[in-house]
Coordinates of N, CA and C in Angstrom, one line a residue:
L32 N 8.7 8.8 0.4 CA 8.7 10.0 -0.2 C 9.1 11.7 1.3
F33 N 7.9 10.6 2.5 CA 7.7 11.9 3.2 C 9.3 11.7 4.4
L34 N 10.0 10.4 4.0 CA 11.6 10.1 4.8 C 12.4 11.6 3.9
A35 N 11.9 11.3 2.9 CA 13.5 11.9 1.9 C 13.2 13.4 1.8
G36 N 11.6 14.0 2.2 CA 11.4 15.3 2.2 C 12.3 14.9 3.6
F37 N 11.6 14.7 4.8 CA 12.3 15.4 6.2 C 13.6 15.4 6.3
A38 N 14.0 14.4 5.7 CA 15.5 13.8 6.0 C 15.7 15.6 5.0
G39 N 15.8 16.3 3.9 CA 16.1 17.4 3.2 C 16.0 18.6 4.4
I40 N 14.9 18.4 4.8 CA 14.5 19.6 6.1 C 15.4 19.8 6.9
F41 N 15.4 18.2 7.3 CA 15.8 17.9 8.9 C 17.4 18.5 8.9
R42 N 18.0 18.0 7.9 CA 19.2 17.6 7.6 C 20.8 17.9 8.6
T43 N 20.4 19.3 9.0 CA 21.3 19.3 10.0 C 21.3 19.0 11.3
D44 N 20.3 18.1 11.9 CA 19.8 17.1 13.1 C 21.2 16.8 13.2
I45 N 21.2 16.5 15.0 CA 22.5 15.7 15.5 C 21.9 14.7 16.8
P46 N 21.9 13.4 16.0 CA 21.3 12.7 14.6 C 20.5 12.7 14.1
P47 N 20.7 12.5 12.8 CA 19.9 13.1 11.6 C 18.7 12.3 11.4
L48 N 17.5 13.0 12.2 CA 16.4 12.5 11.8 C 16.2 11.9 13.4
S49 N 16.3 12.3 14.2 CA 16.1 11.7 15.8 C 15.1 12.3 16.5
H50 N 14.0 13.4 15.4 CA 13.2 13.6 16.6 C 12.0 14.3 15.5
E51 N 12.3 13.4 14.5 CA 11.2 13.7 13.7 C 10.7 12.0 13.1
M52 N 11.8 10.8 13.5 CA 10.8 9.8 12.9 C 9.4 9.4 13.6
G53 N 9.4 10.0 14.7 CA 7.9 9.8 15.3 C 6.5 10.5 14.7
Q54 N 7.4 11.4 13.9 CA 6.5 12.1 12.4 C 5.9 11.4 11.9
L55 N 7.3 10.5 11.0 CA 7.4 10.0 9.9 C 6.1 9.0 10.1
L56 N 6.9 8.0 11.1 CA 5.9 6.3 11.8 C 3.9 7.0 11.4
T57 N 3.8 8.2 12.7 CA 2.7 8.3 12.3 C 2.3 9.4 11.7
I58 N 2.3 9.6 10.3 CA 2.3 9.9 9.0 C 2.2 8.2 7.8
G59 N 3.0 7.5 8.7 CA 2.2 6.7 7.5 C 1.4 5.2 8.0
V60 N 1.2 5.6 9.3 CA 0.1 4.8 9.8 C -1.2 5.5 10.2
L61 N -1.5 6.7 9.8 CA -2.2 7.8 9.6 C -2.9 7.8 8.2
G62 N -1.5 7.8 7.4 CA -2.4 7.1 5.9 C -3.1 6.1 5.5
S63 N -2.0 5.1 6.1 CA -2.6 3.7 5.4 C -4.1 3.7 6.6
A64 N -4.6 4.0 7.7 CA -5.5 3.4 8.5 C -6.2 4.9 7.7
C65 N -6.6 5.8 7.3 CA -7.2 6.7 6.6 C -7.6 6.2 4.5
F66 N -6.7 5.9 4.5 CA -7.1 6.1 2.7 C -7.0 4.4 2.9
G67 N -5.4 3.3 2.8 CA -5.6 2.3 2.6 C -6.7 1.4 2.8
M68 N -7.3 0.7 4.6 CA -8.3 0.2 5.1 C -9.4 0.5 4.5
P69 N -9.6 1.4 4.3 CA -11.8 1.6 4.9 C -11.7 2.2 2.3
T70 N -10.1 2.3 2.2 CA -11.2 2.3 0.9 C -11.0 0.7 0.4
A71 N -9.7 -0.2 0.9 CA -10.1 -1.7 0.7 C -11.5 -2.5 1.1
M72 N -11.8 -1.9 2.0 CA -13.2 -2.2 2.8 C -14.7 -1.8 2.5
V73 N -14.2 -0.8 2.1 CA -15.6 -0.1 0.8 C -15.8 -0.7 -1.0
A74 N -14.6 -0.9 -1.1 CA -14.5 -1.3 -2.1 C -15.2 -2.5 -2.8
E75 N -14.3 -3.8 -1.1 CA -14.4 -5.0 -1.4 C -16.1 -5.3 -1.2
R76 N -16.4 -4.3 -0.3 CA -18.3 -4.0 -0.1 C -19.1 -4.1 -1.6
E77 N -18.7 -2.5 -2.3 CA -18.7 -2.8 -3.6 C -19.0 -3.2 -4.2
R78 N -18.5 -4.6 -4.3 CA -18.4 -5.9 -5.2 C -19.1 -6.5 -4.7
G79 N -19.7 -6.6 -3.6 CA -20.4 -8.0 -3.2 C -19.2 -8.8 -2.0
V80 N -18.8 -8.6 -1.7 CA -17.4 -9.8 -0.9 C -17.5 -9.5 0.2
W81 N -18.1 -8.4 1.0 CA -18.6 -8.2 2.6 C -19.7 -9.5 2.7
R82 N -20.5 -9.0 1.4 CA -22.0 -9.6 1.4 C -22.1 -11.5 1.0
R83 N -20.9 -11.7 0.6 CA -20.8 -13.5 0.6 C -20.3 -13.8 1.7
Y84 N -19.0 -13.2 2.7 CA -19.0 -13.2 3.8 C -19.3 -14.0 5.4
R85 N -20.6 -12.5 5.1 CA -22.2 -12.7 5.7 C -22.8 -13.8 6.1
L86 N -22.1 -14.9 4.8 CA -22.8 -16.2 5.1 C -21.8 -17.1 5.3
L87 N -21.0 -16.8 6.0 CA -19.6 -17.7 6.5 C -20.1 -17.9 7.7
P88 N -20.0 -19.5 8.7 CA -20.3 -20.2 10.0 C -19.4 -19.1 10.8
A89 N -19.1 -17.5 10.4 CA -18.4 -16.7 11.8 C -18.7 -15.7 12.0
A90 N -18.5 -15.3 13.5 CA -19.4 -14.0 14.0 C -18.9 -12.6 12.8
A91 N -19.6 -11.5 12.6 CA -19.1 -10.5 11.7 C -17.7 -9.6 12.5
S92 N -18.0 -9.4 14.1 CA -16.7 -9.2 14.8 C -15.5 -10.1 14.2
S93 N -15.2 -11.8 14.3 CA -14.2 -12.2 14.1 C -13.4 -11.7 12.3
L94 N -14.9 -11.7 11.5 CA -14.3 -11.0 10.0 C -13.6 -10.0 10.2
V95 N -14.4 -8.7 10.6 CA -13.4 -7.6 10.7 C -12.4 -7.1 11.5
A96 N -12.3 -8.4 12.8 CA -11.4 -8.3 13.5 C -9.5 -8.7 12.6
S97 N -9.6 -9.7 12.3 CA -9.1 -10.3 11.2 C -8.5 -9.5 9.8
T98 N -9.5 -8.0 9.4 CA -8.6 -7.5 8.7 C -8.0 -6.4 9.1
V99 N -8.7 -5.9 10.1 CA -7.9 -5.5 11.3 C -6.2 -5.4 11.6
A100 N -6.0 -6.9 12.1 CA -5.4 -7.1 11.9 C -4.3 -7.7 10.7
A101 N -4.6 -7.8 9.9 CA -4.1 -7.9 8.8 C -3.1 -6.5 8.4
R102 N -3.9 -5.6 8.3 CA -3.9 -4.0 8.2 C -3.2 -4.0 9.2
F103 N -2.8 -4.0 10.8 CA -2.3 -3.5 11.0 C -0.8 -4.8 11.4
L104 N -0.7 -5.5 10.2 CA 0.6 -6.0 10.2 C 1.3 -5.5 8.9
L105 N 0.4 -4.8 8.3 CA 1.0 -4.0 6.9 C 2.0 -3.1 7.2
L106 N 1.0 -2.1 8.7 CA 1.2 -1.1 9.1 C 2.6 -1.6 9.4
L107 N 2.8 -2.3 10.5 CA 4.3 -2.7 11.5 C 5.4 -3.4 10.3
S108 N 5.1 -4.1 9.2 CA 5.6 -4.0 8.2 C 6.5 -2.4 7.5
S109 N 5.4 -1.9 7.0 CA 6.3 -0.8 6.5 C 7.4 0.2 7.5
A110 N 6.4 0.3 8.8 CA 6.9 0.7 10.0 C 8.6 0.5 9.9
L111 N 8.7 -1.1 9.6 CA 10.4 -1.7 9.5 C 10.9 -1.0 8.8
L112 N 10.0 -1.2 7.8 CA 10.9 -1.1 6.6 C 11.8 0.7 6.3
Q113 N 10.9 1.6 7.2 CA 11.0 2.6 7.2 C 12.1 2.9 8.2
V114 N 12.1 2.7 9.1 CA 13.1 2.9 10.2 C 14.5 1.8 9.7
A115 N 14.4 1.3 9.3 CA 15.7 0.7 8.2 C 16.3 1.3 7.2
F116 N 15.7 1.8 6.7 CA 16.2 2.9 5.7 C 16.9 4.7 6.4
A117 N 15.9 4.9 7.0 CA 16.3 5.8 7.8 C 17.7 5.9 7.9
H118 N 18.4 4.3 9.0 CA 19.3 4.3 9.4 C 20.0 4.1 8.5
L119 N 20.1 3.4 7.3 CA 20.9 2.8 6.6 C 21.5 3.7 5.9
A120 N 20.0 4.8 5.0 CA 20.4 6.3 4.5 C 20.9 7.6 4.5
F121 N 21.0 7.4 6.4 CA 20.7 8.9 6.4 C 21.6 9.0 7.9
G122 N 21.4 7.3 8.5 CA 22.1 7.4 9.9 C 21.8 8.1 10.5
T123 N 20.0 7.7 10.7 CA 19.5 7.8 12.4 C 19.1 6.3 12.9
P124 N 19.0 7.3 14.3 CA 20.0 6.1 15.2 C 18.6 4.4 15.4
L125 N 18.6 4.1 15.5 CA 18.3 2.5 15.7 C 17.3 3.4 17.2
P126 N 16.3 3.2 17.1 CA 15.2 2.6 17.9 C 15.6 2.0 19.2
G127 N 15.9 2.5 20.7 CA 15.9 2.0 21.9 C 15.0 1.3 22.4
H128 N 14.7 0.5 23.1 CA 13.7 -0.2 24.1 C 12.8 -1.0 22.7
P129 N 13.2 -1.7 22.2 CA 12.2 -2.3 20.6 C 10.5 -3.0 21.6
G130 N 10.7 -3.6 22.7 CA 9.8 -4.0 23.1 C 8.7 -2.7 24.1
Q131 N 9.6 -2.0 23.9 CA 8.3 -0.4 24.9 C 7.9 0.3 23.1
L132 N 8.5 0.3 22.0 CA 8.7 0.6 20.8 C 7.6 0.2 20.1
L133 N 7.0 -1.1 20.5 CA 6.3 -2.3 19.5 C 5.0 -2.2 20.3
L134 N 5.1 -1.6 21.8 CA 3.8 -1.2 22.1 C 3.2 -0.1 22.1
A135 N 4.2 1.0 22.0 CA 3.9 2.4 21.8 C 3.0 2.5 20.3
F136 N 3.5 1.5 19.2 CA 3.2 1.8 17.9 C 2.1 1.3 18.0
A137 N 1.6 -0.4 18.7 CA 0.5 -0.4 19.2 C -1.0 0.0 19.1
F138 N -0.5 0.8 19.9 CA -1.3 2.0 20.4 C -1.9 2.8 19.6
A139 N -1.0 3.5 19.1 CA -0.9 4.4 17.7 C -1.9 3.7 16.6
A140 N -1.5 2.5 16.7 CA -2.1 1.6 15.1 C -3.9 1.5 15.7
Y141 N -3.8 1.4 17.0 CA -5.6 1.1 17.3 C -6.4 2.3 17.3
A142 N -5.7 4.0 17.2 CA -6.5 4.5 17.8 C -6.5 5.1 16.0
F143 N -5.7 4.5 15.1 CA -5.9 5.0 13.8 C -6.2 4.6 12.9
L144 N -6.6 2.8 13.3 CA -7.5 2.1 12.5 C -9.0 1.4 12.6
G145 N -9.0 2.6 13.8 CA -10.5 2.8 14.4 C -10.6 3.4 13.8
L146 N -10.1 4.6 13.8 CA -10.9 5.7 13.3 C -11.1 5.3 11.6
G147 N -10.2 3.8 11.3 CA -10.2 3.8 9.4 C -11.5 3.3 9.3
L148 N -12.0 2.4 10.4 CA -12.9 2.0 10.3 C -14.3 2.3 10.3
L149 N -14.2 3.8 11.0 CA -15.6 4.2 11.0 C -15.5 5.0 9.7
I150 N -14.7 5.3 8.7 CA -14.5 5.6 7.9 C -15.2 5.2 7.0
A151 N -14.5 4.2 7.1 CA -15.8 2.8 6.5 C -16.6 2.8 6.7
G152 N -17.7 3.3 7.7 CA -19.1 2.6 7.8 C -19.9 3.9 7.4
L153 N -19.2 5.0 7.4 CA -19.2 6.3 7.4 C -19.8 6.4 5.5
A154 N -18.7 5.8 4.9 CA -18.8 6.1 3.0 C -19.6 5.5 2.3
D155 N -20.4 5.8 1.7 CA -20.9 4.7 0.6 C -20.3 4.4 -0.7
S156 N -19.0 5.0 -0.7 CA -18.1 4.2 -2.1 C -17.2 5.0 -1.7
V157 N -16.1 4.3 -2.6 CA -15.0 4.5 -2.6 C -14.0 5.7 -2.8
P158 N -15.3 6.9 -3.4 CA -15.0 8.4 -4.0 C -14.8 8.8 -2.2
A159 N -16.0 9.0 -1.5 CA -16.6 9.0 -0.7 C -15.3 8.7 0.6
V160 N -14.2 8.3 0.4 CA -13.3 7.6 1.8 C -12.3 8.5 1.1
Q161 N -12.0 8.6 0.3 CA -11.1 9.8 -0.1 C -11.2 10.7 0.5
A162 N -12.5 11.4 0.8 CA -13.6 13.1 1.1 C -12.8 13.0 2.1
L163 N -13.7 12.0 3.2 CA -13.6 11.9 4.4 C -12.0 11.5 4.8
A164 N -11.7 10.8 5.0 CA -10.1 10.8 4.2 C -9.3 12.5 5.0
Q165 N -9.7 12.9 3.6 CA -8.8 14.5 3.5 C -9.3 15.2 4.8
C166 N -10.6 15.2 5.0 CA -10.9 16.4 6.1 C -10.1 15.9 7.3
V167 N -9.9 14.4 7.7 CA -9.1 13.8 8.9 C -7.0 14.3 8.9
F168 N -7.0 13.9 7.2 CA -5.6 13.6 7.3 C -5.1 14.8 7.1
L169 N -5.4 16.0 6.4 CA -5.1 17.5 6.3 C -5.4 18.3 7.2
P170 N -6.0 18.2 8.6 CA -5.5 18.6 9.6 C -4.6 18.3 10.7
M171 N -4.9 17.2 10.8 CA -3.6 16.7 12.0 C -2.3 16.8 11.2
I172 N -1.6 16.7 9.8 CA -1.2 17.2 9.3 C -0.1 18.3 9.1
M173 N -0.7 19.2 9.6 CA -1.3 20.8 9.0 C -1.3 21.3 10.0
I174 N -1.8 21.3 11.3 CA -2.4 21.8 12.6 C -2.0 20.5 13.7
G175 N -2.0 19.9 13.6 CA -2.1 18.1 14.5 C -0.7 17.6 15.1
G176 N 0.2 18.4 15.0 CA 2.0 18.1 14.9 C 2.4 16.9 14.2
V177 N 1.9 16.7 13.2 CA 2.0 15.5 12.7 C 3.3 15.7 11.7
G178 N 2.8 17.0 10.5 CA 2.9 17.5 9.9 C 4.5 18.3 10.1
V179 N 3.7 19.3 10.4 CA 4.5 20.7 11.0 C 5.2 20.4 12.6
P180 N 6.0 20.0 12.7 CA 6.7 20.6 14.7 C 5.5 21.0 15.0
L181 N 5.0 20.4 16.6 CA 4.0 20.9 17.1 C 5.0 22.6 17.6
A182 N 6.3 23.0 17.6 CA 6.8 23.4 18.9 C 6.6 24.7 17.5
V183 N 6.8 25.2 16.2 CA 6.5 26.0 15.8 C 5.1 26.4 14.9
L184 N 4.2 25.7 15.4 CA 3.3 26.1 15.0 C 2.3 27.0 16.1
P185 N 1.1 28.2 15.5 CA 0.8 28.9 16.8 C 0.3 28.6 18.1
R186 N 0.0 29.3 18.8 CA -0.4 28.9 20.7 C -1.8 28.3 19.9
W187 N -2.6 28.5 19.0 CA -4.3 27.6 19.0 C -3.8 26.9 18.2
A188 N -3.0 26.8 17.3 CA -3.0 25.8 16.6 C -2.5 24.2 18.1
Q189 N -1.3 24.3 19.3 CA -0.7 23.8 19.7 C -2.1 23.3 20.7
W190 N -3.3 24.8 20.7 CA -4.1 24.1 21.6 C -4.8 23.3 21.0
G191 N -5.5 23.4 19.9 CA -6.6 22.8 19.1 C -5.4 21.2 18.8
A192 N -4.0 20.8 18.9 CA -3.6 19.8 18.5 C -3.7 19.1 19.7
G193 N -4.1 19.6 20.9 CA -4.1 18.5 22.4 C -6.0 17.8 21.9
F194 N -6.5 17.9 20.9 CA -7.8 17.4 20.6 C -7.5 16.4 19.3
L195 N -6.6 16.1 19.2 CA -6.3 14.8 17.5 C -5.3 14.1 18.3
P196 N -5.4 12.9 17.9 CA -4.8 12.1 18.4 C -3.6 11.5 17.6
G197 N -3.3 12.1 17.0 CA -2.1 11.7 16.3 C -1.0 13.3 16.8
R198 N -1.2 14.2 17.2 CA 0.0 14.4 18.7 C 0.3 13.6 19.5
Y199 N -0.6 13.0 20.0 CA -0.3 12.1 21.2 C 0.5 10.6 20.6
S200 N 0.1 10.3 19.2 CA 1.4 9.4 18.5 C 2.6 9.8 18.6
V201 N 2.4 11.1 18.1 CA 3.8 11.6 17.5 C 4.8 11.8 19.0
E202 N 3.8 11.9 20.3 CA 5.1 12.1 21.1 C 5.0 10.8 21.9
V203 N 4.2 9.9 22.1 CA 4.9 8.3 22.6 C 6.1 8.0 21.6
L204 N 5.6 7.9 20.7 CA 6.4 7.1 19.5 C 8.0 7.8 19.5
S205 N 8.0 9.2 19.6 CA 9.4 10.2 19.6 C 10.6 9.8 20.1
P206 N 10.3 9.4 21.4 CA 11.6 10.0 22.1 C 12.5 7.8 22.5
F207 N 12.1 7.1 21.5 CA 13.0 6.2 21.2 C 13.7 6.0 20.0
F208 N 13.8 7.5 20.1 CA 14.4 7.5 18.6 C 15.9 8.5 19.1
S209 N 15.9 9.1 20.5 CA 16.5 9.6 21.3 C 17.2 8.8 22.6
G210 N 16.8 7.6 22.2 CA 17.2 7.1 23.4 C 16.5 6.4 24.8
Q211 N 15.2 7.1 24.5 CA 14.4 7.6 25.7 C 13.4 5.8 25.8
G212 N 12.3 5.9 26.5 CA 11.4 4.9 26.6 C 9.7 5.4 26.9
L213 N 9.2 4.8 27.4 CA 7.7 5.3 27.4 C 7.5 6.3 28.9
H214 N 8.2 5.5 29.7 CA 8.4 6.6 30.9 C 7.9 7.9 30.7
G215 N 7.1 8.3 31.8 CA 6.5 10.1 31.6 C 4.9 10.1 29.8
Q216 N 4.7 9.1 30.0 CA 4.3 8.9 28.6 C 2.8 8.2 28.7
A217 N 2.1 8.1 30.0 CA 0.7 7.2 30.3 C -0.4 7.7 29.5
F218 N -0.6 9.7 29.6 CA -1.1 10.6 29.1 C -1.8 9.9 27.6
G219 N -0.3 10.0 26.9 CA -0.4 9.8 26.0 C -0.7 8.8 25.3
L220 N -0.4 7.1 26.4 CA -1.3 6.8 25.3 C -2.7 6.1 26.1
T221 N -3.2 6.7 26.8 CA -4.7 6.1 27.1 C -5.3 7.7 26.4
A222 N -4.5 8.8 25.9 CA -5.2 9.4 25.0 C -5.0 8.6 23.7
L223 N -4.6 7.8 23.6 CA -4.9 7.2 22.1 C -5.8 5.9 21.7
L224 N -5.8 5.1 23.1 CA -7.0 4.2 23.9 C -7.8 4.4 23.5
V225 N -8.0 5.7 24.3 CA -9.5 6.6 24.6 C -10.2 7.0 22.9
T226 N -9.3 7.5 22.1 CA -10.1 7.9 20.9 C -9.7 6.9 20.4
G227 N -9.3 5.9 19.6 CA -8.9 4.5 19.4 C -10.5 3.5 19.7
S228 N -10.9 3.6 21.3 CA -11.6 2.5 21.5 C -13.3 3.3 21.2
G229 N -13.2 4.7 20.8 CA -14.2 6.1 20.6 C -14.6 5.1 18.9
A230 N -13.5 5.0 18.2 CA -13.4 5.3 16.9 C -13.8 3.7 16.4
V231 N -13.6 2.6 17.6 CA -14.0 1.1 17.0 C -15.1 1.1 17.7
I232 N -15.5 1.5 18.3 CA -17.3 1.1 19.0 C -18.5 2.1 18.0
A233 N -17.8 2.5 17.3 CA -18.5 4.2 16.2 C -18.4 3.2 15.2
G234 N -17.0 2.2 14.8 CA -17.2 1.7 13.3 C -17.9 0.8 12.7
S235 N -17.7 0.0 14.5 CA -18.6 -1.3 14.6 C -20.0 -1.0 14.6
R236 N -20.3 -0.3 15.0 CA -22.4 0.1 14.8 C -23.0 0.5 13.6
L237 N -21.6 1.6 13.2 CA -21.9 1.7 11.3 C -21.2 1.0 10.2
F238 N -20.9 -0.6 11.1 CA -20.1 -1.6 9.7 C -22.0 -1.6 9.1
R239 N -21.1 -1.9 7.9 CA -22.4 -2.2 6.9 C -21.4 -3.9 5.7
W240 N -22.4 -4.5 5.9 CA -22.4 -6.0 4.5 C -22.8 -5.5 3.2
N241 N -23.4 -5.1 2.5 CA -24.3 -4.3 1.7 C -24.0 -3.1 1.5
A242 N -23.7 -2.8 -0.3 CA -24.1 -1.5 -0.6 C -24.5 -0.8 -0.7
G243 N -26.2 -1.6 -0.6 CA -27.0 -0.4 -0.6 C -27.5 -0.4 1.0
Q244 N -27.0 -0.7 1.3 CA -27.5 -0.7 2.6 C -27.2 1.0 3.2
R245 N -28.0 1.7 3.7 CA -28.1 3.4 4.0 C -27.6 2.8 6.2
T246 N -26.8 4.2 6.0 CA -26.4 4.6 7.8 C -27.4 5.1 8.5
G247 N -28.3 5.9 7.9 CA -29.5 7.4 8.1 C -29.1 8.0 9.1
R248 N -30.3 8.5 10.2 CA -29.8 9.4 11.0 C -28.9 9.0 12.6
I249 N -28.6 7.6 12.3 CA -28.4 7.3 13.6 C -26.6 7.5 13.6
A250 N -26.0 7.6 12.2 CA -24.9 7.7 11.7 C -24.1 9.0 12.3
W251 N -25.5 10.2 12.9 CA -24.6 10.7 13.6 C -24.3 10.8 14.7
A252 N -25.7 10.4 16.1 CA -25.2 9.9 16.8 C -23.6 9.3 17.2
W253 N -23.4 7.9 16.4 CA -22.2 8.1 16.1 C -21.2 8.6 16.1
I254 N -20.8 9.6 15.1 CA -20.0 10.4 15.1 C -20.0 11.7 16.1
A255 N -21.0 11.5 16.8 CA -20.9 12.6 17.8 C -20.5 11.4 18.8
F256 N -20.3 10.3 18.9 CA -19.7 9.2 20.1 C -18.3 9.3 19.6
A257 N -18.0 9.3 18.9 CA -16.7 8.6 18.9 C -15.5 10.6 18.9
L258 N -16.5 11.4 18.0 CA -15.9 12.7 18.0 C -15.7 13.3 19.8
A259 N -16.4 12.9 20.6 CA -16.7 12.7 22.1 C -15.2 12.7 23.1
A260 N -14.9 11.4 22.1 CA -14.2 11.1 22.7 C -12.5 11.8 22.7
W261 N -13.0 12.8 21.3 CA -10.9 13.5 20.7 C -11.3 14.8 21.7
V262 N -12.9 15.5 22.4 CA -13.0 16.4 22.8 C -12.9 15.6 24.5
A263 N -12.6 14.9 25.1 CA -12.8 14.4 26.9 C -11.0 14.8 27.0
V264 N -10.3 14.2 25.8 CA -8.7 14.3 25.4 C -8.3 15.6 26.0
G265 N -8.9 16.0 24.8 CA -8.7 18.1 24.9 C -8.8 18.6 25.5
L266 N -10.1 18.7 26.5 CA -9.9 18.6 28.1 C -9.3 18.2 28.8
A267 N -9.1 16.9 28.8 CA -8.4 16.7 29.8 C -7.0 16.9 30.1

């Protein structure tokens, strides 16, 4: 739907959608990471699935990592379908440097999947996931350079977008559809790595096995820790 909508709005681009594919891929990653993964994890926790997982002779980190890895494969497959459909339906050029694009996509997915892990740790129920995810999804879509191109936003929004990882995801993914690669994208990759690591660490510390388990006041400290990574990147 986003692809069709963007094609209708930016149909005069030459070549078509070459400047918007970074936004479209970021929207796909952001939506799945903020809504898909934490919704599934919290729903499984409410059904007692994770409590039974805890009885397995495996480290908690490996169980969580396998869940994140499975979600990354889903994200990758959806991105490949989106690129293929854009090329076949609208004539969007195929990306150059596919190996570098995969690396950039992995950085973007890491940043947002870490955010999804944090949302899953904070949310007490599936409706709470939706509420928390909207608090992240909508600002990035509207003023974060993801849904609305950064160039048409007012100056204050462009400044604020520097604190949001969505901007850097778009920046590192967009050049590939114009025949460029990762040259000059070191800061964007670092920003995604830093914000993703802050969210992964905080989400891991807030991970809960049982539906009745509460995070307590310590949750605020870990939220501040994750947001500190965003602030550091924005100030830099």
